[in-house]
Tab-separated table of C-alpha atoms and ligand atoms in Angstrom:
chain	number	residue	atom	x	y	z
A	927	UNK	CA	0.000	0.000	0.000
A	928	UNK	CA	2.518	2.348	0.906
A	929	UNK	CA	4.469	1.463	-2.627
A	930	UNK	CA	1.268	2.099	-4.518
A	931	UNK	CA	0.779	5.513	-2.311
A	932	UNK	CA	3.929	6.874	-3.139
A	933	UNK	CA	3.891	6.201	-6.873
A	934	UNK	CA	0.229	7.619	-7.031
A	935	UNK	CA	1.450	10.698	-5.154
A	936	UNK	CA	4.179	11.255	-7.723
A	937	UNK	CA	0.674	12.627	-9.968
A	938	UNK	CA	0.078	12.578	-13.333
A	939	UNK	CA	-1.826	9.157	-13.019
A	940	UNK	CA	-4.102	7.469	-15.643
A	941	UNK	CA	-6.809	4.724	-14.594
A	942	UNK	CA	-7.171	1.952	-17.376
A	943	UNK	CA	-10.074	0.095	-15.794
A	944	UNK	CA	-12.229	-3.109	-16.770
A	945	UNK	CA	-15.217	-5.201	-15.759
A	946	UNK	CA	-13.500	-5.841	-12.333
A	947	UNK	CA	-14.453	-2.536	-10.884
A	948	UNK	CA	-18.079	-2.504	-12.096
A	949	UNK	CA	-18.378	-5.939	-10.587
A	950	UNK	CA	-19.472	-4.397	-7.162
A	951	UNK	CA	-21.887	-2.315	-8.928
A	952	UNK	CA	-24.282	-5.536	-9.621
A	953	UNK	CA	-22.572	-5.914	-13.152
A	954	UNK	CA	-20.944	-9.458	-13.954
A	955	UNK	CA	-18.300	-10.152	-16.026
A	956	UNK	CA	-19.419	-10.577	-19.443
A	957	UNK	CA	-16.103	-12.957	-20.282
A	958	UNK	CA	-15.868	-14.552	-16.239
A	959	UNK	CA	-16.891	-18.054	-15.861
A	960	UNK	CA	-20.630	-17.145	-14.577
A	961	UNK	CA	-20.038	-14.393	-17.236
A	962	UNK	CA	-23.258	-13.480	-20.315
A	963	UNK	CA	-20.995	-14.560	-23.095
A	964	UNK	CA	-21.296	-18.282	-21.059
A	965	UNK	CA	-25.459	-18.168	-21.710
A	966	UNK	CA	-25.331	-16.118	-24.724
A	967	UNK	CA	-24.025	-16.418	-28.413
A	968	UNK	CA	-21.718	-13.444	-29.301
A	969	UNK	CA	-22.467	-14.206	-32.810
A	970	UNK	CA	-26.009	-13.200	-32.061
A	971	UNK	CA	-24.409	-9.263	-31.409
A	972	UNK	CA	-21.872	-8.896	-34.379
A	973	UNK	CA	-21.780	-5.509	-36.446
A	974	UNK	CA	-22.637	-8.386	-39.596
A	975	UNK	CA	-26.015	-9.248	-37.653
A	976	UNK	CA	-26.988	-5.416	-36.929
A	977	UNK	CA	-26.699	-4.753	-40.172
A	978	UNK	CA	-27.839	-7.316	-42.625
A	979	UNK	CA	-30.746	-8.108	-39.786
A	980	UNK	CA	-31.047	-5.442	-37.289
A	981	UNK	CA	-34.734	-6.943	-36.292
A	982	UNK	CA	-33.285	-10.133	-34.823
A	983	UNK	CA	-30.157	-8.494	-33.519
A	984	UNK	CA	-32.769	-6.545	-31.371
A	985	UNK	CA	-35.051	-9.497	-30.492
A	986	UNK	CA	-31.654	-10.850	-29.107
A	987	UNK	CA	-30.866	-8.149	-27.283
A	988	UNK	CA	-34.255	-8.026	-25.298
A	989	UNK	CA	-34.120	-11.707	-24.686
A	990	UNK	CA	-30.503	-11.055	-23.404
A	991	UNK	CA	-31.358	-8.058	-21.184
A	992	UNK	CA	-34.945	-10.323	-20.029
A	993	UNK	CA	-32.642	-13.495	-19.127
A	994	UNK	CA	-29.353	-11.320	-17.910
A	995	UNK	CA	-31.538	-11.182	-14.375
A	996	UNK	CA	-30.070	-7.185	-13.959
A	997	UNK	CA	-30.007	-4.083	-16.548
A	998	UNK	CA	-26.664	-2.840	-16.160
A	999	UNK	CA	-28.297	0.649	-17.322
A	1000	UNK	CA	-29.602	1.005	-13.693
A	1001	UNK	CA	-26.574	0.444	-11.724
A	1002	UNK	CA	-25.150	3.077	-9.712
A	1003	UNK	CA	-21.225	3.765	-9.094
A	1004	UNK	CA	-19.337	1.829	-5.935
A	1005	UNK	CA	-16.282	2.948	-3.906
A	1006	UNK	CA	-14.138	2.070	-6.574
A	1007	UNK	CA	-15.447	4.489	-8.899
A	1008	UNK	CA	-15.922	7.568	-6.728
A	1009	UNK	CA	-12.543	6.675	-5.483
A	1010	UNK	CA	-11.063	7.383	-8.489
A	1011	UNK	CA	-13.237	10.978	-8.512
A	1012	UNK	CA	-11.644	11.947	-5.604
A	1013	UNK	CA	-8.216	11.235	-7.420
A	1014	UNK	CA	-9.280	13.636	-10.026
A	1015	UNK	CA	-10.635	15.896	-7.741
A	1016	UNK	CA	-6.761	16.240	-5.335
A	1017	UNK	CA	-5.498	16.573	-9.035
A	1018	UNK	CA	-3.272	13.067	-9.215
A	1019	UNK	CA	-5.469	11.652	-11.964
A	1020	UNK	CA	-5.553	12.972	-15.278
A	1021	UNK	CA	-7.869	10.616	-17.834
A	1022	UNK	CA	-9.750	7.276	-16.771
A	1023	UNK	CA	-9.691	5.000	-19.783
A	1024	UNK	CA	-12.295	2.635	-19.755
A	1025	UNK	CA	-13.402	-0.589	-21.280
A	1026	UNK	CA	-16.746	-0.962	-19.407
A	1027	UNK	CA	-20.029	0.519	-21.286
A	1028	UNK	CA	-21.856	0.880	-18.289
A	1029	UNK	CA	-21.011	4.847	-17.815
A	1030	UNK	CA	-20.140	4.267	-14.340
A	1031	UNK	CA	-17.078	6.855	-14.051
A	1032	UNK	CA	-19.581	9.285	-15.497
A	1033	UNK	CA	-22.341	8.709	-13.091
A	1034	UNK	CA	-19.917	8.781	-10.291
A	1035	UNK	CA	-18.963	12.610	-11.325
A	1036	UNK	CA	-15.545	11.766	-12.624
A	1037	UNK	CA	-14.156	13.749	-16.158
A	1038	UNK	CA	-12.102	13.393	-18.900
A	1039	UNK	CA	-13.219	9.681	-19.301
A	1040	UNK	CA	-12.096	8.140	-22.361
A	1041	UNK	CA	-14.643	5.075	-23.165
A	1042	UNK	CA	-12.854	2.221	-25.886
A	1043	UNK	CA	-15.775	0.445	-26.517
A	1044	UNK	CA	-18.487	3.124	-26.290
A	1045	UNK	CA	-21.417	3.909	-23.939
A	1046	UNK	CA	-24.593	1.491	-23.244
A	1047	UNK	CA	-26.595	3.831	-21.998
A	1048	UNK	CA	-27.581	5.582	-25.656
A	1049	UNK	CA	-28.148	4.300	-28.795
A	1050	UNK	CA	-26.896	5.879	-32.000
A	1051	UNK	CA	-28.563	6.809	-35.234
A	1052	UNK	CA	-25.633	4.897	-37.570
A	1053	UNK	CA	-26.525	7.586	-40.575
A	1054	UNK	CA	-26.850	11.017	-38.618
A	1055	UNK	CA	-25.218	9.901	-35.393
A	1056	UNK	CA	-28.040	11.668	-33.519
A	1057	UNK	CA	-28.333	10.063	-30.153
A	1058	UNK	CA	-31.447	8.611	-28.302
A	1059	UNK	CA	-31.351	7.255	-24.641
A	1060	UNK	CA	-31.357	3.524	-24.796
A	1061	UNK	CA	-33.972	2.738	-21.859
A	1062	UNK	CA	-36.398	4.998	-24.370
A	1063	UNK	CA	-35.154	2.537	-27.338
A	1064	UNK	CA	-35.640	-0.565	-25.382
A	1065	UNK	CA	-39.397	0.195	-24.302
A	1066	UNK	CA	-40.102	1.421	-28.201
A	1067	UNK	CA	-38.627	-2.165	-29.532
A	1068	UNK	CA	-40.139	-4.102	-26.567
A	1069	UNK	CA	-43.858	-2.380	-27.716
A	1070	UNK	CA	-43.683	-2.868	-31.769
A	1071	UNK	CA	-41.570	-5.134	-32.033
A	1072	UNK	CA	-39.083	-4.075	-33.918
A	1073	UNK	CA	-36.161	-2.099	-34.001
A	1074	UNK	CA	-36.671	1.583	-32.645
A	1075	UNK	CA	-35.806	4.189	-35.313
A	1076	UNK	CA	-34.135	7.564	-35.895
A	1077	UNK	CA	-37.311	10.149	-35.949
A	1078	UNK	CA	-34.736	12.119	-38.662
A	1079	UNK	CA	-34.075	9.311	-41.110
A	1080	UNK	CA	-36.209	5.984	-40.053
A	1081	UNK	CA	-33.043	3.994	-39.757
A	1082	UNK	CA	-32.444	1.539	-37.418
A	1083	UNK	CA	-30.719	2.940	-33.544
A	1084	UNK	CA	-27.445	0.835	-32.910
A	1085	UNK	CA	-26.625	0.786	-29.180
A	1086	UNK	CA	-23.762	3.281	-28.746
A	1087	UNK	CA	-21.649	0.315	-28.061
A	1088	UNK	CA	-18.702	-1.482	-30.295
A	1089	UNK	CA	-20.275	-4.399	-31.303
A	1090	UNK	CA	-18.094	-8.152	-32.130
A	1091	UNK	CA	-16.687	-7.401	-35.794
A	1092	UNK	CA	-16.480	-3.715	-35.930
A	1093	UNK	CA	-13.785	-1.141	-35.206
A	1094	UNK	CA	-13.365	0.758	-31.878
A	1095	UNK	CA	-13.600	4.226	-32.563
A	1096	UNK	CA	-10.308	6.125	-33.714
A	1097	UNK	CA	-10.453	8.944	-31.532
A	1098	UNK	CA	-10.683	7.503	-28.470
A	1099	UNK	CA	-8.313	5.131	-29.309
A	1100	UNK	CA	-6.149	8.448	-30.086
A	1101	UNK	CA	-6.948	10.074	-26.525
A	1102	UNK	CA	-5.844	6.643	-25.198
A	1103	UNK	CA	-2.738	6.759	-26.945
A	1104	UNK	CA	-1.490	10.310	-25.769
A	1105	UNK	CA	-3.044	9.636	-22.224
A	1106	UNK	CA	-0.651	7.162	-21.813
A	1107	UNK	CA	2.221	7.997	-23.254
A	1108	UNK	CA	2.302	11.365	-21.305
A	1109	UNK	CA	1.633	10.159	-18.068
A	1110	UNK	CA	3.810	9.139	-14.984
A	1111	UNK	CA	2.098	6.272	-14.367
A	1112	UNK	CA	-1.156	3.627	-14.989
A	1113	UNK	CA	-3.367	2.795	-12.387
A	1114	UNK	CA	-4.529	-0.370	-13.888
A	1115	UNK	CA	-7.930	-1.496	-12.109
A	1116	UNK	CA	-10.259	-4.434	-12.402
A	1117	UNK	CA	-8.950	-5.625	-15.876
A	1118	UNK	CA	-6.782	-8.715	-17.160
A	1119	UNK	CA	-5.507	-6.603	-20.000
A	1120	UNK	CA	-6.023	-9.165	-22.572
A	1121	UNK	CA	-8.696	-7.869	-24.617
A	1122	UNK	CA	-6.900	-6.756	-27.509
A	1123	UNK	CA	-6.635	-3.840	-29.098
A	1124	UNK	CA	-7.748	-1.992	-25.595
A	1125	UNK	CA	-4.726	-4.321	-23.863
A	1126	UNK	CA	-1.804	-2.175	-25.570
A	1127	UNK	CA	-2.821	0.613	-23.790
A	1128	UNK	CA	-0.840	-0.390	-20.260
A	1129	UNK	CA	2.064	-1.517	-22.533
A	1130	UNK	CA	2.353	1.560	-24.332
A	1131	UNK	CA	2.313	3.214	-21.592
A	1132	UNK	CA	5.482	0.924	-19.733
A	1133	UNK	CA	7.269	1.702	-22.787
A	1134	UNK	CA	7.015	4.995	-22.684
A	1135	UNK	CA	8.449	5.053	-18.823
A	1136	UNK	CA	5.527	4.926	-17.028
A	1137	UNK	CA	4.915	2.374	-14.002
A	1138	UNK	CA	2.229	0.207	-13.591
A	1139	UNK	CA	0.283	-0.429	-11.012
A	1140	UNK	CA	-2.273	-2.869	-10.718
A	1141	UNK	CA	-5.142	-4.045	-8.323
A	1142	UNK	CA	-7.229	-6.988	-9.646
A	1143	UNK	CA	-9.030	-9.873	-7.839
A	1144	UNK	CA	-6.045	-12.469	-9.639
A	1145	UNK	CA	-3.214	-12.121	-11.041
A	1146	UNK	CA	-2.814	-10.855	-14.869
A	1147	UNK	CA	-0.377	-11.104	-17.239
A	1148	UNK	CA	0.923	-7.981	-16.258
A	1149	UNK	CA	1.362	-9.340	-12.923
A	1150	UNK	CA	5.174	-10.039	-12.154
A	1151	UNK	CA	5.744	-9.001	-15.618
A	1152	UNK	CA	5.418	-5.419	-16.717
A	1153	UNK	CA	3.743	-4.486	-13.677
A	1154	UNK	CA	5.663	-2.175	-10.917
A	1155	UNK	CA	3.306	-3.340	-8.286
A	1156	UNK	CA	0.314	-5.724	-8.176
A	1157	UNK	CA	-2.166	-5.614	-5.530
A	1158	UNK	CA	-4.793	-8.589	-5.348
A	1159	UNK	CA	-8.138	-8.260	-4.328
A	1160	UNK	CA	-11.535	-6.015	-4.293
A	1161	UNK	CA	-10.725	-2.734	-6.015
A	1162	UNK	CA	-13.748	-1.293	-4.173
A	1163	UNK	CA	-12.102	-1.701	-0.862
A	1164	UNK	CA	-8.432	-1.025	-1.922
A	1165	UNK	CA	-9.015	2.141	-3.880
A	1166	UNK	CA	-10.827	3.837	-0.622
A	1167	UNK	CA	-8.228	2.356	1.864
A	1168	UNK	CA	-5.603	3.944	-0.952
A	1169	UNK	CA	-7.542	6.723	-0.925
A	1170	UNK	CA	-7.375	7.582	2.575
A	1171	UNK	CA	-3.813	6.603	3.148
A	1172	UNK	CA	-2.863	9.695	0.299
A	1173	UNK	CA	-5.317	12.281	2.245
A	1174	UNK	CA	-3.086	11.612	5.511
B	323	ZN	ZN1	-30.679	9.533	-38.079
């Protein structure tokens, strides 16, 4: 702890987090081994699928959230996430780059949030880009039974989401970059770091003289690897206890 204090306090800190912190929030772990992606076929959410058949992508999706037994859409933020507020807030943490869709740093008040794989909570008009909240979407598909549409140009509303098969988008992936190559260090939370192409993120960043440091329930592959300092266990109660330690 008092390793991972001192580096922290050196500022200049980015958070790369994953499903790990959200975890405490009510929302499992798509890829763990209770995970959705265990009772549910990713082929039945690829970009291909929207596309060519966006009516069945959406009966999917409603089955999904029906049989998911929560809706990650109402989950509020846990210690972990307003922890990493409060960083921002004493000015130690810069950006907060984010795999998770669930819009958790957001809701807990946190800025400069840089989400890879976009944001559940809205859906996204894929001609005009206008943007519609997706709890509205979901009850509109759930009555007619069919995909909600863009009131500007009747096309179908793609969660604002990357789906299996198509690109993340290029300017986040460009706020990543320079996030992490400026920065003193990575505060690498809840997140194996495998998911490729989010997982070159902490490795640009070690090559570019940063330290790592990581808390996650098991170890990673950054773990006694590229990682400066691993701490295992629940990031909700080691980010406050870290936390608290730096405000002394
Ligand atoms: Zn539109």
């Amino acid at each position: 702890m008092e390793r991972a204090s001192s580096i922290i306090r050196e500022g200049y800190v980015v958070a790369f987090t994953g499903a790990g912190i959200s975890t405490a929030s009510g929302i499992p772990d798509y890829r763990g081994p209770n995970g959705l992606w265990k009772r549910f076929d990713p082929r039945d959410f690829t970009i291909d699928v929207f596309l060519s058949d966006p009516k069945r992508y959406w009966a999917r999706r409603l089955e999904r959230k029906k049989n998911a037994g929560f809706d990650p859409l109402k989950a509020s933020p846990n210690p972990a996430h307003t922890a990493l507020t409060d960083l921002q807030q004493m000015g130690l943490l810069r950006e907060i780059i984010t795999q998770n869709t669930d819009g958790l740093h957001q809701k807990a008040k946190s800025t400069r949030v840089v989400e890879l794989h976009g944001n559940a909570n809205q859906c996204v008009c894929i001609d005009c880009g206008r943007k519609y909240p997706t709890l509205w979407a979901e009850e509109i598909a759930e009555k007619i039974g069919d995909p909600p549409l863009c009131s500007e140009c009747n096309r179908p509303l793609k969660p604002d989401v990357v789906l299996f098969g198509e690109q993340l988008n290029s300017l986040s992936m460009e706020l990543a970059s320079q996030a992490v190559t400026n920065c003193r260090s990575v505060l690498v939370v809840g997140t194996t770091a495998s998911v490729y192409p989010a997982s070159i993120f902490p490795r640009i960043a070690k090559r570019s003289g940063a330290k790592l440091l990581e808390i996650n329930q098991e170890p990673t592959e950054l773990t006694d690897k590229i990682a400066d300092l691993s701490i295992l266990g629940d990031c909700s109660e080691i980010l406050p206890e870290l936390l608290s330690g730096l405000r002394e």
